[in-house]
XYZ file of C-alpha atoms in Angstrom:
460
model
C 101.087 148.125 81.542
C 98.824 146.189 83.935
C 99.987 146.320 87.562
C 99.566 143.815 90.390
C 101.100 143.098 93.766
C 101.743 139.486 92.754
C 101.837 137.601 89.477
C 101.782 133.809 89.598
C 102.951 131.984 86.468
C 101.095 128.673 86.311
C 97.656 127.646 87.620
C 98.453 124.169 88.890
C 98.016 123.088 92.530
C 100.911 125.249 93.707
C 100.086 128.270 91.565
C 96.349 128.591 92.042
C 96.600 127.909 95.785
C 99.340 130.545 96.154
C 97.183 133.006 94.231
C 94.136 132.361 96.415
C 96.069 132.634 99.686
C 97.762 135.852 98.563
C 94.376 137.317 97.616
C 92.994 136.333 101.024
C 95.867 138.288 102.565
C 94.859 141.432 100.696
C 97.101 141.383 97.644
C 96.082 142.334 94.123
C 96.843 139.015 92.415
C 97.098 137.831 88.817
C 97.681 134.318 87.490
C 98.987 133.462 84.030
C 98.044 130.081 82.514
C 98.442 128.953 78.900
C 95.931 126.100 79.086
C 92.255 126.862 78.741
C 91.374 124.944 81.900
C 92.822 125.853 85.272
C 94.281 123.225 87.591
C 97.553 122.284 85.944
C 98.810 118.820 85.035
C 97.488 117.290 88.272
C 93.876 118.185 87.658
C 93.737 118.137 83.863
C 95.914 115.145 82.876
C 97.375 113.693 86.056
C 96.219 113.006 89.605
C 92.483 113.445 89.151
C 91.759 111.704 85.833
C 94.040 108.817 86.774
C 92.215 108.347 90.089
C 88.867 108.373 88.278
C 90.113 105.570 86.014
C 91.693 103.696 88.912
C 88.403 103.726 90.820
C 86.341 102.710 87.786
C 88.724 99.961 86.684
C 88.902 98.516 90.201
C 85.105 98.355 90.413
C 85.103 96.622 87.025
C 87.644 94.082 88.285
C 85.698 93.472 91.483
C 82.437 93.037 89.581
C 84.103 90.318 87.517
C 85.991 88.575 90.312
C 84.665 89.217 93.807
C 81.112 90.601 93.932
C 79.807 87.028 94.112
C 81.595 86.587 97.451
C 79.292 89.291 98.859
C 76.205 87.522 97.525
C 75.877 89.942 94.610
C 75.145 88.408 91.212
C 75.677 90.769 88.290
C 75.611 88.373 85.343
C 78.038 88.962 82.530
C 80.123 92.085 83.130
C 80.991 94.220 80.100
C 83.235 97.224 79.634
C 81.928 100.515 78.238
C 85.215 102.373 77.842
C 83.748 105.534 76.245
C 81.372 105.985 79.207
C 84.213 105.368 81.666
C 86.293 107.998 79.876
C 83.364 110.434 79.758
C 82.877 110.116 83.526
C 86.566 110.882 84.018
C 86.361 113.920 81.738
C 83.244 115.233 83.492
C 84.948 115.015 86.891
C 87.933 116.972 85.564
C 85.779 119.597 83.851
C 83.729 120.179 86.985
C 86.788 120.674 89.181
C 88.402 123.020 86.627
C 85.226 125.123 86.631
C 85.423 125.147 90.405
C 88.839 126.803 90.303
C 87.486 129.434 87.915
C 84.824 130.151 90.512
C 87.447 130.433 93.255
C 89.375 132.943 91.129
C 86.242 135.054 90.725
C 85.424 134.779 94.433
C 88.902 135.976 95.399
C 89.074 138.642 92.630
C 92.136 137.086 90.988
C 92.862 138.335 87.466
C 93.425 135.472 85.044
C 95.643 135.995 81.969
C 95.488 133.455 79.154
C 98.830 132.679 77.496
C 102.460 131.851 78.174
C 104.144 133.927 80.856
C 107.735 135.029 80.333
C 109.804 137.142 82.720
C 111.575 139.949 80.834
C 112.963 141.797 83.868
C 112.594 141.734 87.653
C 109.006 142.757 88.331
C 107.997 142.549 84.693
C 106.231 139.731 82.831
C 104.842 139.476 79.322
C 101.949 137.240 78.360
C 102.500 135.653 74.962
C 99.640 134.266 72.900
C 96.371 135.389 71.356
C 95.818 137.917 74.151
C 99.268 139.501 74.729
C 99.781 141.666 77.792
C 102.581 143.407 79.670
C 102.383 143.151 83.439
C 104.360 144.669 86.281
C 104.322 143.255 89.794
C 106.213 143.613 93.069
C 106.448 139.852 93.333
C 106.519 136.993 90.806
C 105.987 133.331 91.725
C 107.027 130.681 89.213
C 104.745 127.651 89.550
C 104.921 126.040 86.120
C 105.138 122.432 87.268
C 106.783 119.576 85.431
C 106.562 117.454 82.287
C 107.311 113.838 81.413
C 110.996 112.967 81.260
C 112.301 111.824 77.882
C 114.350 108.657 77.398
C 117.060 108.417 74.787
C 116.023 106.114 71.954
C 112.319 106.269 72.801
C 110.536 108.857 70.657
C 107.065 109.670 71.977
C 104.526 109.943 69.152
C 101.450 110.434 71.327
C 99.879 107.284 69.927
C 101.736 103.973 70.015
C 104.451 105.411 72.271
C 102.733 107.573 74.851
C 103.288 109.548 78.012
C 100.880 109.449 80.947
C 98.785 112.156 79.271
C 97.915 109.996 76.267
C 97.687 106.814 78.367
C 94.718 108.322 80.194
C 92.736 108.324 76.958
C 93.686 105.258 74.922
C 90.815 104.694 72.456
C 90.737 100.969 73.239
C 92.219 98.568 75.750
C 95.711 97.567 74.548
C 96.327 93.891 73.954
C 99.831 94.250 75.385
C 101.012 97.408 77.109
C 104.680 97.809 77.974
C 105.301 100.324 80.746
C 108.823 101.748 80.871
C 109.382 102.745 84.487
C 108.141 101.143 87.718
C 107.432 104.357 89.606
C 104.086 105.641 90.830
C 102.744 106.814 87.454
C 103.758 103.679 85.592
C 102.257 101.333 88.175
C 99.002 103.243 88.561
C 98.280 103.406 84.842
C 99.617 99.906 84.315
C 97.088 98.666 86.874
C 94.248 100.560 85.165
C 94.787 98.893 81.810
C 95.588 95.507 83.343
C 92.236 95.500 85.156
C 90.472 96.391 81.922
C 92.006 93.420 80.117
C 95.462 94.343 78.844
C 98.557 92.238 79.327
C 100.959 94.612 81.104
C 104.728 94.269 81.251
C 106.655 96.741 83.414
C 110.298 97.281 82.465
C 112.507 99.016 85.042
C 116.206 99.945 85.032
C 116.537 99.456 88.794
C 116.261 96.080 90.511
C 113.129 97.146 92.419
C 109.847 98.974 91.947
C 108.809 102.263 93.565
C 112.270 103.692 94.275
C 112.427 105.747 97.453
C 109.662 103.904 99.277
C 110.197 101.492 102.165
C 111.752 98.263 100.874
C 109.706 95.860 103.018
C 106.434 97.455 101.927
C 107.533 97.545 98.283
C 108.452 93.842 98.289
C 104.952 92.986 99.512
C 103.431 95.288 96.888
C 105.339 93.650 94.047
C 104.139 90.182 95.033
C 100.565 91.470 95.095
C 100.847 93.148 91.691
C 102.285 89.968 90.196
C 99.305 87.993 91.528
C 97.064 90.566 89.835
C 98.740 89.837 86.495
C 101.466 92.471 86.105
C 104.765 91.131 84.760
C 107.963 92.799 85.944
C 111.282 92.874 84.154
C 113.604 94.572 86.594
C 117.241 95.503 86.127
C 116.688 96.106 82.399
C 118.079 99.039 80.454
C 115.771 100.167 77.667
C 117.821 101.317 74.677
C 115.079 102.093 72.192
C 111.550 101.629 70.920
C 110.416 101.529 67.311
C 106.958 101.514 65.756
C 106.197 99.148 62.900
C 102.589 99.497 61.791
C 100.415 98.779 64.827
C 103.218 97.113 66.734
C 105.955 98.555 68.924
C 109.248 96.832 69.631
C 110.934 97.782 72.884
C 114.648 97.086 72.873
C 116.467 96.202 76.095
C 120.210 95.832 76.394
C 121.290 92.216 75.863
C 117.770 90.895 75.122
C 115.458 90.231 72.215
C 113.039 93.093 71.426
C 109.780 93.010 73.355
C 106.764 93.250 71.038
C 103.574 95.036 72.104
C 100.885 97.279 70.662
C 101.361 100.274 72.990
C 104.117 101.713 75.186
C 103.776 104.017 78.189
C 106.958 105.975 78.912
C 106.934 106.768 82.634
C 110.533 107.335 83.734
C 109.875 110.381 85.870
C 109.284 114.074 85.382
C 111.442 117.163 84.873
C 110.860 120.861 85.684
C 108.817 122.730 83.101
C 110.852 125.918 82.700
C 110.992 126.308 78.913
C 110.959 129.899 77.666
C 110.249 131.399 81.083
C 113.008 133.973 80.696
C 115.183 132.507 83.442
C 118.327 133.175 81.430
C 117.216 136.722 80.658
C 117.062 137.678 84.330
C 119.783 135.230 85.480
C 117.638 133.106 87.795
C 119.886 130.337 89.113
C 119.176 126.682 88.360
C 120.893 123.494 89.538
C 122.360 120.656 87.453
C 118.943 119.028 87.090
C 117.328 122.211 85.786
C 115.501 122.970 89.032
C 115.232 126.580 90.150
C 117.409 127.332 93.162
C 115.528 128.886 96.089
C 116.231 129.675 99.735
C 114.070 128.742 102.741
C 111.652 131.528 101.778
C 111.294 130.267 98.174
C 113.223 133.288 96.911
C 115.328 132.735 93.803
C 118.711 134.321 93.197
C 116.914 137.406 91.828
C 115.045 139.660 94.291
C 111.278 139.666 93.830
C 111.174 136.333 91.967
C 110.089 133.168 93.793
C 109.498 129.544 92.809
C 107.468 126.658 94.238
C 106.339 123.140 93.360
C 107.852 120.845 90.773
C 110.275 123.481 89.449
C 112.274 123.380 92.702
C 113.899 120.521 94.624
C 111.828 117.997 96.545
C 109.126 115.452 95.763
C 106.998 116.293 92.740
C 103.672 116.098 94.548
C 100.608 118.312 94.253
C 100.135 118.674 98.003
C 103.800 119.597 98.468
C 103.313 122.368 95.887
C 100.159 123.549 97.663
C 101.921 123.811 101.000
C 104.765 125.755 99.396
C 102.290 128.046 97.659
C 100.591 128.904 100.935
C 103.912 129.348 102.760
C 105.320 131.584 100.024
C 102.198 133.777 99.912
C 102.224 134.167 103.686
C 105.905 135.076 103.706
C 105.273 137.732 101.068
C 102.563 139.153 103.329
C 105.008 139.395 106.214
C 103.657 136.376 108.031
C 105.256 133.099 109.073
C 105.209 130.486 106.331
C 106.854 127.095 106.719
C 106.734 123.574 105.243
C 107.877 120.540 107.220
C 109.350 118.304 104.530
C 109.556 115.381 106.962
C 105.759 115.386 107.039
C 104.933 115.248 103.315
C 103.069 112.010 102.540
C 103.331 110.010 99.348
C 100.568 107.738 98.065
C 100.332 105.116 95.312
C 96.673 104.614 94.378
C 96.906 101.002 93.308
C 94.935 98.183 94.938
C 96.034 97.843 97.625
C 97.025 101.452 98.141
C 100.510 102.273 99.394
C 101.187 105.318 101.562
C 104.269 106.624 103.304
C 105.470 109.560 105.380
C 108.784 110.265 107.063
C 111.883 108.088 106.906
C 112.095 104.601 105.454
C 113.822 101.814 107.325
C 116.666 101.940 104.792
C 117.181 105.649 105.398
C 117.306 105.174 109.163
C 119.868 102.381 108.856
C 122.027 104.464 106.509
C 121.919 107.403 108.942
C 122.753 105.206 111.930
C 119.544 106.304 113.635
C 118.423 103.963 116.462
C 114.820 102.897 115.964
C 112.176 100.418 117.006
C 109.651 98.932 114.607
C 106.011 97.968 115.031
C 103.848 96.274 112.408
C 100.273 94.995 112.285
C 98.399 93.285 109.405
C 94.981 94.197 108.042
C 94.202 90.472 108.088
C 93.582 90.762 111.840
C 91.245 93.770 111.497
C 87.466 93.321 111.618
C 86.632 96.206 109.246
C 89.133 94.977 106.663
C 87.477 91.545 106.766
C 84.048 93.131 106.313
C 85.348 95.106 103.335
C 86.971 92.028 101.823
C 90.368 93.767 101.637
C 92.670 92.100 104.133
C 96.059 92.298 102.425
C 98.858 94.516 103.700
C 99.971 96.097 106.953
C 100.855 99.282 108.835
C 104.502 99.701 109.796
C 105.643 102.330 112.308
C 109.264 103.354 112.916
C 109.974 105.183 116.180
C 113.164 106.519 117.757
C 114.585 104.054 120.269
C 115.226 106.648 122.967
C 112.560 109.329 122.503
C 109.852 107.119 120.899
C 109.106 109.954 118.451
C 107.616 108.661 115.224
C 110.201 108.780 112.422
C 108.265 107.107 109.635
C 104.999 105.323 108.875
C 104.453 103.043 105.888
C 101.170 101.429 104.892
C 100.093 98.953 102.258
C 96.426 98.123 102.426
C 92.871 99.403 101.963
C 92.487 103.204 102.024
C 96.134 103.665 102.950
C 96.051 107.109 101.340
C 93.396 108.240 103.807
C 94.930 106.478 106.806
C 98.342 108.116 106.360
C 96.880 111.499 107.414
C 96.963 110.440 111.076
C 100.674 109.661 110.751
C 101.356 112.999 109.027
C 99.740 114.902 111.900
C 101.634 112.770 114.402
C 105.000 113.603 112.802
C 104.052 117.277 112.408
C 103.370 117.555 116.138
C 106.290 115.401 117.259
C 104.077 112.623 118.592
C 105.362 109.291 119.866
C 104.170 105.789 119.100
C 102.820 105.779 122.654
C 100.664 108.817 121.819
C 98.951 106.887 119.024
C 98.768 103.707 121.087
C 97.016 105.570 123.935
C 94.528 107.351 121.637
C 91.097 105.799 121.165
C 90.374 104.622 117.623
C 86.761 103.872 116.686
C 85.729 100.234 116.309
C 85.370 98.745 113.799
C 87.595 100.869 111.562
C 90.721 100.417 109.490
C 92.383 103.033 111.709
C 92.606 100.439 114.462
C 95.459 98.873 112.494
C 97.425 102.100 113.063
C 96.802 101.841 116.814
C 97.836 98.192 116.896
C 101.023 98.945 114.928
C 101.827 101.646 117.504
C 101.259 99.099 120.275
C 103.537 96.702 118.386
C 106.425 99.163 118.679
C 106.422 98.297 122.378
C 105.561 94.636 121.800
C 102.063 94.757 123.241
C 99.555 94.268 120.430
C 96.114 93.226 121.637
C 94.556 91.444 118.651
C 97.450 89.292 117.511
């Protein structure tokens, strides 16, 4: 039986980062992954390939609609979808190879196959290269998978999940997206830019549940101007394929005909056949593994991080947990501040958020002040030609500590980092307002929003 100090099951963002940090701290580490490429859903069929398509499709849209405003004539613009897909695949392959190199650098043993816990401290690898492994510690980092929806049977072709929607062989004539969350909107925008008619059907009466309502309302208006159609407050009861057509059935309405469907109603923990029942690892009603503040499960020596436990299903959240868990196992101090985990929607404009929303503060009875500043009044945004959106800062009325920051606008995903650091260090809106921000930059909008909390904006 092979022996290690730590075995990590899953090589996604949480798993491979935990393995690397543990190896840095002197542990003999192994990682079990059933897919040939390392990196998990995020790298292989999620965050990275979708961002490659989002970037390419946005450039395509701009070339058709707005390059002329910059004095750039490009003639007739055409789409080469196979080349766009090949670029995406090359980016993914290169990053996956990079993780292999990091494993070699940190002397991490990689096992190929499905990991299953058969007893505390004991894991078997099932597949073409079976192994039996013993370890002092086991970290479960197996991520998540697309949530099913009753009545909608995914066939991987006409009715797809996000995985298949990254590689449609042609641009759909009419794509129906079931679910108005981050994944549905991002991929809906990709195919809309490339020429598809896109209809987004959502059970709730709003898009992007959990994000700040004021920012979301502005986002929806922008997406509608870009051509997305929203049917909110609709309950999808089924979808059937007839030849090359799909009919999506909504309660109380005529079926909606299209040629492809993307099912994007969320994700669920990927814990199938891990042996949780065998060793009596506790799970909650939603199938998430129960852990304490040290990521320990109900069974000594077994830990869990990332999408398989409670909290936002985000790659960077899993990474932080992986590092914290590895450091705790090494006897060091590991901690994650869940009030400082950002969320980003990589549409155009981007949407980014950290901390509490205005709705959450009102529900909690928390006294707050609000400051907001538009990109329209920012010189760099005008130079870029992206002037839609705003930065919104929520600060405690008495202490002025920043409680939440919400951005819709150009490069919001990059700009939110300043707000994350501010919340992490307990900064106030005055701290940001008094800090010099380079001119001309988009970051100046953050400074002006901080000034707006106290009603003293300079440029508006």
